Amino acid sequence: MAHLLHIDSSITGDASVSRRLTARAAAAWRAAHPGGTVTYRDLGQDPLPHLDTAGGLARAIPPEQHTPAQRASWQLTEELVAEVKSADTVLLGLPLYNFGPPSSVKAWVDHLIAPGLALDPETGAGLLGGREFVVFGTRGGGYGAGTPREGWDHAEPWLPHGLSRTGLEPRFISAELTLAPVNPAMAELIPLHQASLAAAERAIDELWSPVAAGV
């Protein structure tokens, strides 16, 4: 039975474009996988604890030597890795905050970098590869080639590097200028936003369609 891991990270609730895109993708996945099951994690509403001095070193210390705080941190990492391993497909919403990923996504990635769980401690090979991983990037402004802020998006380029040791390989579907409809100073960019959003929605609709799969 197919299984989906659906992760949101936006803090803007119903106003979130990334949540809109992940919800559309999750609905399309369910339609293409009748009887499939879903695990949902909301990093925006229930953020993970960041690695700290009390428990963060659990990934570098043998489990039998863990302090209580390290044991609790390691158990959470085991849970997060198990969620990924149980999924055939992972969907992640990745809004751009202050030109980088939400800190909650960084914490999720930090927890996944776990020798013995997500990577082989002997060879360094990632253990989470071989599954579909689709990331829905959303950006309030425009960061494409030739724009004044070209290269200022440090979320989408970072994620493949951050997860590289795990074997997860993200495919990105992104929408830009998401603030245009709510920022009067960006009103003239609304048509560009609408085109970007429509392109992202079309890409989602093609993810598991029979035509896209060559059926």
N, CA, C and O of each residue as an XYZ file, in Angstrom:
860
protein
N       0.844     -1.194      0.000
C       0.000      0.000      0.000
C       0.878      1.242      0.000
O       1.803      1.357      0.804
N       0.586      2.166     -0.901
C       1.384      3.387     -1.005
C       1.167      4.267      0.223
O       0.082      4.294      0.803
N       2.217      4.982      0.604
C       2.134      5.848      1.782
C       2.769      7.199      1.468
O       3.824      7.274      0.839
N       2.109      8.261      1.917
C       2.542      9.642      1.682
C       2.902     10.304      3.005
O       2.180     10.171      3.993
N       4.023     11.017      3.018
C       4.382     11.897      4.128
C       4.213     13.330      3.649
O       4.917     13.767      2.739
N       3.288     14.063      4.252
C       2.926     15.426      3.863
C       3.387     16.370      4.973
O       2.933     16.263      6.112
N       4.288     17.291      4.639
C       4.871     18.199      5.629
C       4.631     19.645      5.213
O       4.962     20.038      4.095
N       4.058     20.426      6.107
C       3.943     21.875      5.921
C       4.854     22.584      6.911
O       5.187     22.051      7.969
N       5.253     23.810      6.540
C       6.119     24.557      7.454
C       5.753     26.040      7.550
O       6.327     26.761      8.367
N       4.821     26.499      6.741
C       4.450     27.913      6.760
C       3.796     28.279      8.090
O       3.103     27.467      8.702
N       4.031     29.517      8.522
C       3.421     30.022      9.754
C       2.211     30.921      9.467
O       1.643     31.504     10.390
N       1.818     31.034      8.193
C       0.758     31.989      7.843
C      -0.625     31.346      7.703
O      -1.564     32.008      7.262
N      -0.763     30.095      8.062
C      -2.081     29.475      8.083
C      -2.764     29.462      6.731
O      -2.167     29.103      5.716
N      -4.048     29.868      6.735
C      -4.848     29.800      5.513
C      -4.342     30.738      4.426
O      -4.701     30.571      3.260
N      -3.519     31.718      4.779
C      -2.981     32.646      3.783
C      -1.774     32.075      3.055
O      -1.264     32.692      2.120
N      -1.317     30.913      3.471
C      -0.088     30.344      2.934
C      -0.271     29.768      1.539
O      -1.169     28.959      1.305
N       0.580     30.187      0.619
C       0.565     29.620     -0.730
C       1.226     28.245     -0.734
O       0.787     27.357     -1.464
N       2.271     28.055      0.068
C       2.912     26.738      0.095
C       1.945     25.683      0.628
O       1.946     24.552      0.141
N       1.109     26.033      1.630
C       0.112     25.090      2.128
C      -0.936     24.783      1.053
O      -1.406     23.653      0.928
N      -1.283     25.798      0.294
C      -2.227     25.595     -0.811
C      -1.670     24.604     -1.826
O      -2.394     23.745     -2.330
N      -0.379     24.728     -2.120
C       0.228     23.838     -3.107
C       0.399     22.424     -2.565
O       0.134     21.457     -3.279
N       0.838     22.286     -1.315
C       0.988     20.925     -0.776
C      -0.365     20.239     -0.643
O      -0.469     19.030     -0.852
N      -1.410     21.005     -0.294
C      -2.746     20.413     -0.195
C      -3.226     19.935     -1.556
O      -3.823     18.864     -1.665
N      -2.970     20.721     -2.589
C      -3.357     20.314     -3.944
C      -2.607     19.043     -4.341
O      -3.186     18.126     -4.924
N      -1.316     19.000     -4.017
C      -0.516     17.822     -4.359
C      -0.974     16.599     -3.579
O      -1.050     15.503     -4.135
N      -1.278     16.772     -2.301
C      -1.741     15.641     -1.497
C      -3.057     15.098     -2.038
O      -3.267     13.885     -2.067
N      -3.951     16.001     -2.470
C      -5.221     15.556     -3.047
C      -4.988     14.796     -4.348
O      -5.632     13.777     -4.599
N      -4.068     15.293     -5.174
C      -3.755     14.608     -6.430
C      -3.134     13.242     -6.161
O      -3.421     12.272     -6.862
N      -2.280     13.173     -5.139
C      -1.656     11.884     -4.795
C      -2.715     10.887     -4.339
O      -2.693      9.726     -4.749
N      -3.638     11.333     -3.495
C      -4.693     10.430     -3.017
C      -5.538      9.912     -4.180
O      -5.906      8.738     -4.221
N      -5.842     10.816     -5.133
C      -6.649     10.401     -6.276
C      -5.926      9.351     -7.113
O      -6.553      8.460     -7.686
N      -4.608      9.463     -7.177
C      -3.815      8.524     -7.981
C      -3.471      7.256     -7.221
O      -3.021      6.281     -7.823
N      -3.674      7.249     -5.904
C      -3.324      6.091     -5.080
C      -4.502      5.722     -4.179
O      -4.431      5.907     -2.964
N      -5.577      5.207     -4.760
C      -6.737      4.822     -3.938
C      -6.314      3.815     -2.860
O      -5.632      2.829     -3.137
N      -6.733      4.091     -1.649
C      -6.357      3.211     -0.551
C      -5.028      3.553      0.072
O      -4.641      2.948      1.071
N      -4.306      4.525     -0.504
C      -3.034      4.937      0.071
C      -3.230      5.617      1.424
O      -4.308      6.137      1.712
N      -2.205      5.611      2.236
C      -2.274      6.199      3.574
C      -1.376      7.428      3.649
O      -0.444      7.584      2.859
N      -1.674      8.301      4.615
C      -0.984      9.587      4.718
C      -0.573      9.857      6.159
O      -1.357      9.655      7.086
N       0.662     10.314      6.340
C       1.117     10.882      7.605
C       1.308     12.377      7.389
O       1.932     12.789      6.412
N       0.781     13.180      8.285
C       0.880     14.640      8.146
C       1.658     15.219      9.315
O       1.405     14.877     10.470
N       2.607     16.099      9.007
C       3.370     16.796     10.047
C       3.361     18.287      9.719
O       3.671     18.688      8.597
N       3.001     19.101     10.711
C       2.923     20.550     10.539
C       4.040     21.207     11.342
O       3.910     21.425     12.546
N       5.128     21.517     10.666
C       6.272     22.135     11.337
C       6.008     23.594     11.695
O       6.666     24.145     12.578
N       5.043     24.227     11.012
C       4.709     25.608     11.339
C       3.921     25.702     12.622
O       4.144     26.606     13.428
N       3.003     24.777     12.819
C       2.173     24.785     14.028
C       2.859     24.083     15.189
O       2.744     24.516     16.335
N       3.574     23.002     14.896
C       4.253     22.226     15.940
C       5.724     22.059     15.568
O       6.131     20.981     15.135
N       6.516     23.103     15.730
C       7.925     23.023     15.323
C       8.715     22.039     16.165
O       8.428     21.823     17.342
N       9.706     21.456     15.537
C      10.592     20.542     16.238
C      11.586     21.316     17.101
O      11.919     22.456     16.779
N      12.058     20.726     18.177
C      13.100     21.394     18.967
C      14.402     21.453     18.182
O      14.806     20.473     17.556
N      15.048     22.596     18.220
C      16.358     22.719     17.588
C      17.390     21.927     18.393
O      17.227     21.721     19.596
N      18.432     21.494     17.730
C      19.499     20.797     18.446
C      20.163     21.769     19.409
O      20.540     22.875     19.021
N      20.308     21.357     20.666
C      20.864     22.239     21.681
C      21.969     21.523     22.455
O      22.294     20.370     22.170
N      22.531     22.211     23.422
C      23.652     21.639     24.168
C      23.226     20.449     25.022
O      24.048     19.587     25.330
N      21.950     20.392     25.410
C      21.495     19.303     26.274
C      21.354     17.988     25.516
O      21.799     16.945     25.995
N      20.734     18.032     24.329
C      20.457     16.782     23.636
C      21.024     16.653     22.244
O      21.004     15.571     21.657
N      21.535     17.761     21.705
C      21.922     17.776     20.301
C      23.052     16.843     19.915
O      23.144     16.429     18.760
N      23.913     16.505     20.863
C      25.052     15.647     20.544
C      24.678     14.169     20.497
O      25.549     13.314     20.335
N      23.403     13.867     20.636
C      22.971     12.458     20.628
C      23.385     11.742     19.357
O      23.605     10.531     19.372
N      23.494     12.482     18.245
C      23.837     11.864     16.968
C      25.327     11.540     16.853
O      25.747     10.877     15.905
N      26.121     12.002     17.810
C      27.561     11.759     17.772
C      28.030     10.870     18.922
O      29.227     10.634     19.086
N      27.078     10.382     19.714
C      27.406      9.580     20.898
C      26.658      8.252     20.819
O      25.478      8.242     20.468
N      27.301      7.146     21.130
C      26.596      5.851     21.112
C      25.354      5.900     22.000
O      25.401      6.461     23.095
N      24.241      5.317     21.541
C      22.983      5.381     22.308
C      23.112      4.914     23.752
O      22.444      5.444     24.640
N      23.970      3.925     23.992
C      24.087      3.429     25.368
C      24.749      4.455     26.296
O      24.729      4.284     27.515
N      25.331      5.512     25.733
C      25.970      6.542     26.540
C      25.109      7.810     26.647
O      25.556      8.804     27.220
N      23.921      7.790     26.121
C      23.075      8.977     26.107
C      22.634      9.391     27.507
O      22.311      8.557     28.353
N      22.631     10.695     27.723
C      21.971     11.261     28.886
C      20.462     11.218     28.639
O      20.047     10.952     27.511
N      19.629     11.468     29.650
C      18.181     11.497     29.407
C      17.774     12.481     28.308
O      16.905     12.171     27.494
N      18.394     13.663     28.279
C      18.055     14.644     27.244
C      18.483     14.159     25.870
O      17.762     14.340     24.888
N      19.660     13.539     25.801
C      20.121     13.008     24.523
C      19.246     11.852     24.063
O      18.988     11.702     22.869
N      18.792     11.044     24.998
C      17.920      9.910     24.664
C      16.605     10.424     24.079
O      16.101      9.868     23.104
N      16.056     11.472     24.663
C      14.800     12.034     24.163
C      14.987     12.621     22.767
O      14.131     12.456     21.898
N      16.112     13.305     22.557
C      16.389     13.885     21.249
C      16.567     12.798     20.196
O      16.073     12.923     19.075
N      17.270     11.737     20.561
C      17.502     10.620     19.633
C      16.195      9.909     19.293
O      15.991      9.502     18.149
N      15.320      9.759     20.268
C      14.038      9.104     20.020
C      13.189      9.914     19.045
O      12.475      9.343     18.221
N      13.263     11.238     19.134
C      12.551     12.073     18.171
C      13.142     11.899     16.782
O      12.403     11.803     15.802
N      14.462     11.856     16.685
C      15.102     11.625     15.392
C      14.678     10.280     14.818
O      14.408     10.177     13.622
N      14.617      9.256     15.650
C      14.164      7.943     15.180
C      12.748      8.026     14.609
O      12.444      7.410     13.587
N      11.896      8.787     15.274
C      10.521      8.950     14.807
C      10.482      9.647     13.453
O       9.753      9.223     12.556
N      11.267     10.719     13.298
C      11.267     11.485     12.053
C      11.837     10.673     10.895
O      11.303     10.709      9.786
N      12.910      9.949     11.149
C      13.491      9.111     10.100
C      12.518      8.005      9.712
O      12.383      7.683      8.532
N      11.845      7.428     10.689
C      10.881      6.369     10.406
C       9.735      6.887      9.541
O       9.227      6.164      8.684
N       9.327      8.136      9.760
C       8.273      8.717      8.925
C       8.707      8.773      7.474
O       7.923      8.463      6.576
N       9.949      9.166      7.237
C      10.453      9.225      5.860
C      10.585      7.825      5.279
O      10.181      7.583      4.141
N      11.144      6.910      6.048
C      11.363      5.559      5.535
C      10.061      4.842      5.195
O      10.037      3.993      4.304
N       8.985      5.175      5.893
C       7.711      4.511      5.640
C       6.997      5.078      4.420
O       6.015      4.499      3.954
N       7.482      6.212      3.893
C       6.787      6.902      2.807
C       7.369      6.543      1.440
O       8.584      6.441      1.268
N       6.477      6.356      0.483
C       6.890      6.234     -0.914
C       7.094      7.615     -1.524
O       7.933      7.804     -2.405
N       6.307      8.583     -1.034
C       6.376      9.959     -1.509
C       6.407     10.900     -0.318
O       5.671     10.707      0.650
N       7.258     11.919     -0.387
C       7.326     12.961      0.634
C       7.024     14.296     -0.038
O       7.634     14.634     -1.053
N       6.083     15.054      0.524
C       5.770     16.404      0.070
C       6.179     17.387      1.157
O       5.860     17.188      2.330
N       6.885     18.448      0.773
C       7.346     19.453      1.739
C       7.051     20.848      1.235
O       7.445     21.201      0.124
N       6.364     21.647      2.033
C       6.176     23.056      1.732
C       7.359     23.854      2.250
O       7.744     23.731      3.413
N       7.940     24.684      1.365
C       9.167     25.413      1.716
C       9.027     26.889      1.368
O       9.507     27.315      0.318
N       8.377     27.687      2.231
C       8.343     29.125      1.990
C       9.715     29.744      2.254
O      10.552     29.165      2.947
N       9.922     30.913      1.695
C      11.183     31.629      1.884
C      10.998     32.676      2.977
O      10.182     33.586      2.837
N      11.761     32.546      4.070
C      11.692     33.496      5.175
C      13.038     34.179      5.344
O      14.050     33.530      5.609
N      13.038     35.498      5.187
C      14.277     36.258      5.356
C      15.402     35.677      4.495
O      16.553     35.569      4.919
N      15.019     35.307      3.266
C      15.947     34.812      2.237
C      16.502     33.415      2.530
O      17.467     32.990      1.895
N      15.904     32.704      3.480
C      16.339     31.342      3.792
C      15.157     30.457      4.119
O      14.013     30.907      4.054
N      15.411     29.198      4.471
C      14.320     28.296      4.826
C      13.761     28.626      6.202
O      14.465     29.226      7.015
N      12.528     28.256      6.485
C      12.037     28.382      7.852
C      12.947     27.607      8.804
O      13.444     26.535      8.458
N      13.161     28.143      9.988
C      14.043     27.460     10.945
C      13.502     26.085     11.304
O      14.265     25.192     11.672
N      12.178     25.911     11.196
C      11.594     24.605     11.504
C      12.032     23.546     10.496
O      12.195     22.380     10.855
N      12.223     23.942      9.241
C      12.704     22.996      8.229
C      14.173     22.674      8.482
O      14.598     21.530      8.324
N      14.946     23.682      8.872
C      16.348     23.436      9.215
C      16.438     22.436     10.366
O      17.284     21.542     10.348
N      15.561     22.585     11.373
C      15.568     21.639     12.497
C      15.213     20.235     12.021
O      15.813     19.259     12.469
N      14.238     20.127     11.114
C      13.856     18.809     10.574
C      15.048     18.157      9.873
O      15.323     16.974     10.069
N      15.744     18.934      9.063
C      16.922     18.407      8.360
C      17.999     18.002      9.360
O      18.595     16.933      9.225
N      18.255     18.837     10.358
C      19.287     18.513     11.350
C      18.988     17.198     12.059
O      19.895     16.410     12.325
N      17.715     16.964     12.363
C      17.354     15.706     13.012
C      17.582     14.510     12.095
O      17.914     13.422     12.563
N      17.404     14.707     10.787
C      17.547     13.587      9.855
C      18.998     13.179      9.635
O      19.255     12.052      9.210
N      19.944     14.056      9.909
C      21.353     13.715      9.671
C      21.825     12.855     10.831
O      22.500     13.330     11.745
N      21.458     11.582     10.777
C      21.682     10.678     11.907
C      22.387      9.412     11.440
O      21.765      8.574     10.788
N      23.674      9.251     11.758
C      24.388      8.016     11.399
C      23.696      6.793     11.988
O      23.278      6.793     13.146
N      23.584      5.756     11.171
C      22.920      4.543     11.603
C      21.438      4.530     11.318
O      20.819      3.466     11.293
N      20.853      5.709     11.099
C      19.424      5.799     10.780
C      19.216      6.280      9.347
O      18.537      5.623      8.558
N      19.804      7.432      9.013
C      19.616      8.017      7.686
C      20.853      7.924      6.815
O      20.789      8.187      5.614
N      21.992      7.550      7.412
C      23.205      7.361      6.632
C      24.045      6.268      7.264
O      24.074      6.103      8.483
N      24.724      5.532      6.409
C      25.554      4.419      6.872
C      26.799      4.969      7.561
O      27.564      5.699      6.931
N      27.028      4.644      8.830
C      28.181      5.210      9.538
C      29.517      4.721      9.000
O      30.541      5.368      9.217
N      29.524      3.604      8.310
C      30.775      3.061      7.773
C      31.110      3.648      6.407
O      32.244      4.056      6.156
N      30.117      3.686      5.535
C      30.362      4.131      4.155
C      29.936      5.571      3.898
O      30.371      6.188      2.926
N      29.088      6.101      4.769
C      28.553      7.441      4.549
C      27.415      7.478      3.546
O      26.902      8.555      3.242
N      27.007      6.329      3.025
C      25.934      6.278      2.029
C      24.601      6.649      2.660
O      24.298      6.243      3.782
N      23.807      7.426      1.926
C      22.485      7.789      2.410
C      21.542      6.610      2.392
O      21.611      5.769      1.496
N      20.661      6.542      3.375
C      19.739      5.418      3.518
C      18.290      5.797      3.230
O      17.395      4.962      3.366
N      18.048      7.054      2.831
C      16.672      7.500      2.619
C      16.348      7.716      1.143
O      15.265      8.204      0.818
N      17.256      7.366      0.258
C      17.020      7.552     -1.162
C      16.014      6.554     -1.702
O      15.529      5.683     -0.979
N      15.708      6.695     -2.993
C      14.808      5.758     -3.643
C      13.346      6.055     -3.458
O      12.508      5.224     -3.806
N      13.001      7.225     -2.916
C      11.599      7.610     -2.764
C      11.390      8.968     -3.416
O      12.332      9.747     -3.560
N      10.172      9.243     -3.803
C       9.818     10.507     -4.436
C       9.778     11.611     -3.381
O       9.166     11.446     -2.326
N      10.434     12.740     -3.672
C      10.501     13.852     -2.729
C      10.233     15.133     -3.504
O      11.085     15.601     -4.260
N       9.039     15.702     -3.312
C       8.625     16.887     -4.052
C       8.522     18.055     -3.077
O       7.845     17.965     -2.053
N       9.195     19.142     -3.402
C       9.253     20.319     -2.533
C       8.567     21.488     -3.231
O       8.823     21.772     -4.401
N       7.694     22.155     -2.489
C       6.931     23.263     -3.039
C       7.470     24.569     -2.463
O       7.123     24.971     -1.353
N       8.320     25.214     -3.240
C       8.939     26.461     -2.815
C       8.051     27.648     -3.151
O       7.496     27.726     -4.247
N       7.917     28.569     -2.208
C       7.157     29.788     -2.460
C       7.978     30.981     -2.012
O       8.646     30.946     -0.979
N       7.917     32.043     -2.814
C       8.724     33.232     -2.554
C       7.853     34.473     -2.728
O       7.154     34.619     -3.730
N       7.905     35.348     -1.756
C       7.081     36.544     -1.813
C       7.470     37.478     -2.927
O       6.617     38.164     -3.489
N       8.765     37.516     -3.261
C       9.254     38.370     -4.336
C       9.720     37.557     -5.526
O       9.379     36.383     -5.675
N      10.504     38.204     -6.368
C      11.060     37.536     -7.535
C      12.567     37.429     -7.403
O      13.239     38.407     -7.076
N      13.100     36.238     -7.659
C      14.529     35.996     -7.463
C      15.168     35.342     -8.680
O      16.247     34.759     -8.578
N      14.516     35.435     -9.814
C      15.012     34.795    -11.016
C      16.184     35.533    -11.636
O      16.584     36.605    -11.181
N      16.723     34.932    -12.686
C      17.870     35.520    -13.396
C      17.522     36.916    -13.897
O      16.471     37.127    -14.501
N      18.407     37.853    -13.643
C      18.228     39.217    -14.119
C      17.433     40.119    -13.197
O      17.323     41.318    -13.453
N      16.864     39.556    -12.106
C      16.127     40.387    -11.160
C      17.102     41.012    -10.158
O      18.209     40.504     -9.980
N      16.702     42.114     -9.501
C      17.609     42.753     -8.541
C      18.056     41.830     -7.410
O      19.137     42.013     -6.850
N      17.235     40.845     -7.076
C      17.582     39.943     -5.977
C      17.914     38.534     -6.472
O      17.695     37.550     -5.765
N      18.427     38.454     -7.657
C      18.885     37.156     -8.159
C      19.928     36.579     -7.193
O      20.875     37.265     -6.807
N      19.743     35.324     -6.812
C      20.684     34.680     -5.909
C      20.393     34.888     -4.436
O      21.115     34.365     -3.587
N      19.338     35.650     -4.110
C      19.024     35.898     -2.704
C      18.183     34.781     -2.084
O      18.002     34.755     -0.867
N      17.675     33.874     -2.888
C      16.924     32.732     -2.357
C      17.933     31.695     -1.876
O      18.591     31.034     -2.679
N      18.045     31.561     -0.558
C      18.990     30.598      0.020
C      18.276     29.383      0.610
O      18.874     28.611      1.358
N      16.993     29.215      0.272
C      16.247     28.050      0.748
C      16.320     26.911     -0.257
O      16.752     25.806      0.071
N      15.894     27.191     -1.481
C      15.866     26.131     -2.494
C      17.263     25.602     -2.827
O      17.421     24.387     -2.950
N      18.290     26.459     -2.981
C      19.623     25.899     -3.252
C      20.204     25.125     -2.070
O      20.997     24.202     -2.255
N      19.809     25.504     -0.858
C      20.376     24.864      0.332
C      19.858     23.456      0.556
O      20.625     22.569      0.930
N      18.555     23.234      0.333
C      17.942     21.981      0.749
C      18.615     20.733      0.173
O      18.864     19.797      0.932
N      18.926     20.667     -1.135
C      19.600     19.467     -1.640
C      20.940     19.220     -0.963
O      21.322     18.071     -0.741
N      21.665     20.304     -0.629
C      22.947     20.154      0.056
C      22.723     19.683      1.492
O      23.428     18.798      1.976
N      21.737     20.278      2.171
C      21.481     19.910      3.559
C      21.094     18.452      3.721
O      21.429     17.822      4.724
N      20.385     17.912      2.728
C      19.913     16.531      2.804
C      20.778     15.555      2.025
O      20.456     14.368      1.963
N      21.858     16.021      1.434
C      22.638     15.180      0.524
C      23.159     13.914      1.187
O      23.277     12.882      0.526
N      23.473     13.968      2.470
C      24.023     12.796      3.149
C      22.972     11.720      3.398
O      23.314     10.576      3.698
N      21.688     12.081      3.273
C      20.619     11.122      3.535
C      20.216     10.334      2.297
O      19.608      9.269      2.412
N      20.544     10.839      1.127
C      20.110     10.207     -0.113
C      18.824     10.784     -0.666
O      18.449     10.449     -1.789
N      18.133     11.636      0.071
C      16.929     12.277     -0.434
C      17.297     13.289     -1.519
O      18.221     14.083     -1.346
N      16.572     13.258     -2.635
C      16.838     14.153     -3.753
C      15.558     14.904     -4.100
O      14.656     14.328     -4.709
N      15.462     16.178     -3.725
C      14.224     16.918     -3.940
C      14.011     17.334     -5.387
O      14.949     17.677     -6.106
N      12.755     17.291     -5.787
C      12.299     17.910     -7.033
C      11.501     19.136     -6.636
O      10.634     19.049     -5.766
N      11.774     20.275     -7.251
C      11.132     21.520     -6.839
C      10.033     21.949     -7.800
O      10.191     21.906     -9.020
N       8.922     22.361     -7.218
C       7.858     23.067     -7.934
C       7.641     24.365     -7.167
O       7.294     24.335     -5.987
N       7.842     25.500     -7.824
C       7.888     26.759     -7.084
C       6.955     27.804     -7.678
O       6.643     27.783     -8.869
N       6.515     28.722     -6.812
C       5.701     29.863     -7.212
C       6.317     31.118     -6.618
O       6.699     31.137     -5.448
N       6.413     32.174     -7.431
C       7.039     33.426     -6.995
C       6.018     34.555     -6.873
O       4.865     34.435     -7.287
N       6.488     35.651     -6.289
C       5.724     36.897     -6.187
C       4.406     36.689     -5.434
O       3.387     37.291     -5.774
N       4.437     35.841     -4.421
C       3.210     35.516     -3.702
C       2.675     36.684     -2.872
O       1.526     36.653     -2.432
N       3.496     37.710     -2.657
C       3.031     38.876     -1.910
C       2.360     39.915     -2.794
O       1.785     40.878     -2.286
N       2.424     39.737     -4.110
C       1.864     40.728     -5.027
C       0.377     41.006     -4.767
O      -0.026     42.169     -4.801
N      -0.454     39.986     -4.508
C      -1.877     40.284     -4.292
C      -2.181     41.036     -3.002
O      -3.269     41.597     -2.870
N      -1.261     41.065     -2.052
C      -1.543     41.694     -0.757
C      -0.663     42.908     -0.486
O      -0.863     43.595      0.516
N       0.288     43.182     -1.339
C       1.186     44.327     -1.164
C       0.907     45.342     -2.269
O       1.251     45.096     -3.426
N       0.290     46.480     -1.936
C      -0.051     47.455     -2.971
C       1.145     47.882     -3.818
O       0.984     48.189     -4.999
N       2.336     47.906     -3.234
C       3.515     48.314     -3.991
C       3.884     47.310     -5.074
O       4.650     47.629     -5.983
N       3.338     46.089     -4.982
C       3.650     45.038     -5.954
C       2.474     44.758     -6.888
O       2.477     43.755     -7.601
N       1.474     45.630     -6.889
C       0.239     45.365     -7.639
C       0.504     45.091     -9.115
O      -0.169     44.253     -9.715
N       1.457     45.773     -9.701
C       1.710     45.575    -11.132
C       2.302     44.202    -11.435
O       2.361     43.783    -12.591
N       2.740     43.506    -10.385
C       3.329     42.177    -10.566
C       2.314     41.044    -10.400
O       2.666     39.870    -10.516
N       1.052     41.398    -10.127
C       0.037     40.366     -9.921
C      -0.076     39.424    -11.123
O      -0.151     38.212    -10.918
N      -0.091     39.916    -12.362
C      -0.165     38.971    -13.490
C       1.001     37.991    -13.526
O       0.814     36.827    -13.880
N       2.196     38.441    -13.168
C       3.343     37.531    -13.141
C       3.179     36.491    -12.038
O       3.507     35.320    -12.226
N       2.674     36.923    -10.894
C       2.408     35.969     -9.817
C       1.383     34.934    -10.249
O       1.563     33.736    -10.027
N       0.302     35.403    -10.870
C      -0.747     34.485    -11.292
C      -0.210     33.463    -12.294
O      -0.581     32.290    -12.250
N       0.656     33.907    -13.188
C       1.241     32.981    -14.165
C       2.150     31.970    -13.477
O       2.147     30.791    -13.829
N       2.929     32.427    -12.496
C       3.832     31.533    -11.764
C       3.038     30.503    -10.969
O       3.383     29.322    -10.943
N       1.973     30.963    -10.323
C       1.145     30.057     -9.527
C       0.436     29.044    -10.423
O       0.354     27.862    -10.087
N      -0.070     29.503    -11.550
C      -0.763     28.601    -12.467
C       0.190     27.533    -12.997
O      -0.194     26.373    -13.150
N       1.429     27.925    -13.276
C       2.419     26.953    -13.758
C       2.711     25.903    -12.690
O       2.849     24.719    -12.997
N       2.805     26.343    -11.437
C       3.041     25.393    -10.348
C       1.867     24.439    -10.200
O       2.062     23.243     -9.985
N       0.657     24.955    -10.313
C      -0.530     24.103    -10.187
C      -0.605     23.100    -11.327
O      -0.988     21.949    -11.115
N      -0.244     23.522    -12.535
C      -0.233     22.582    -13.661
C       0.796     21.477    -13.422
O       0.536     20.305    -13.697
N       1.955     21.860    -12.913
C       2.992     20.860    -12.634
C       2.518     19.855    -11.598
O       2.813     18.665    -11.708
N       1.784     20.323    -10.590
C       1.238     19.419     -9.579
C       0.241     18.451    -10.220
O       0.279     17.248     -9.962
N      -0.640     18.983    -11.047
C      -1.678     18.158    -11.656
C      -1.092     17.085    -12.576
O      -1.744     16.080    -12.859
N       0.122     17.302    -13.034
C       0.763     16.342    -13.930
C       1.621     15.314    -13.189
O       2.107     14.361    -13.799
N       1.810     15.498    -11.885
C       2.733     14.645    -11.144
C       2.389     13.165    -11.251
O       3.256     12.339    -11.537
N       1.124     12.833    -11.020
C       0.717     11.430    -10.995
C      -0.369     11.129    -12.012
O      -1.100     10.148    -11.882
N      -0.469     11.989    -13.038
C      -1.484     11.756    -14.060
C      -1.039     10.606    -14.959
O       0.162     10.406    -15.137
N      -1.976      9.841    -15.533
C      -1.625      8.754    -16.435
C      -0.784      9.212    -17.622
O       0.108      8.492    -18.070
N      -1.072     10.424    -18.137
C      -0.310     10.928    -19.281
C       1.129     11.179    -18.882
O       2.051     10.809    -19.609
N       1.333     11.818    -17.711
C       2.694     12.106    -17.258
C       3.459     10.834    -16.987
O       4.676     10.789    -17.166
N       2.752      9.787    -16.554
C       3.405      8.523    -16.249
C       3.613      7.663    -17.482
O       4.231      6.601    -17.409
N       3.096      8.124    -18.620
C       3.262      7.368    -19.852
C       2.320      6.195    -19.969
O       2.572      5.263    -20.733
N       1.218      6.235    -19.206
C       0.250      5.126    -19.244
C      -0.687      5.302    -20.433
O      -1.576      4.477    -20.647
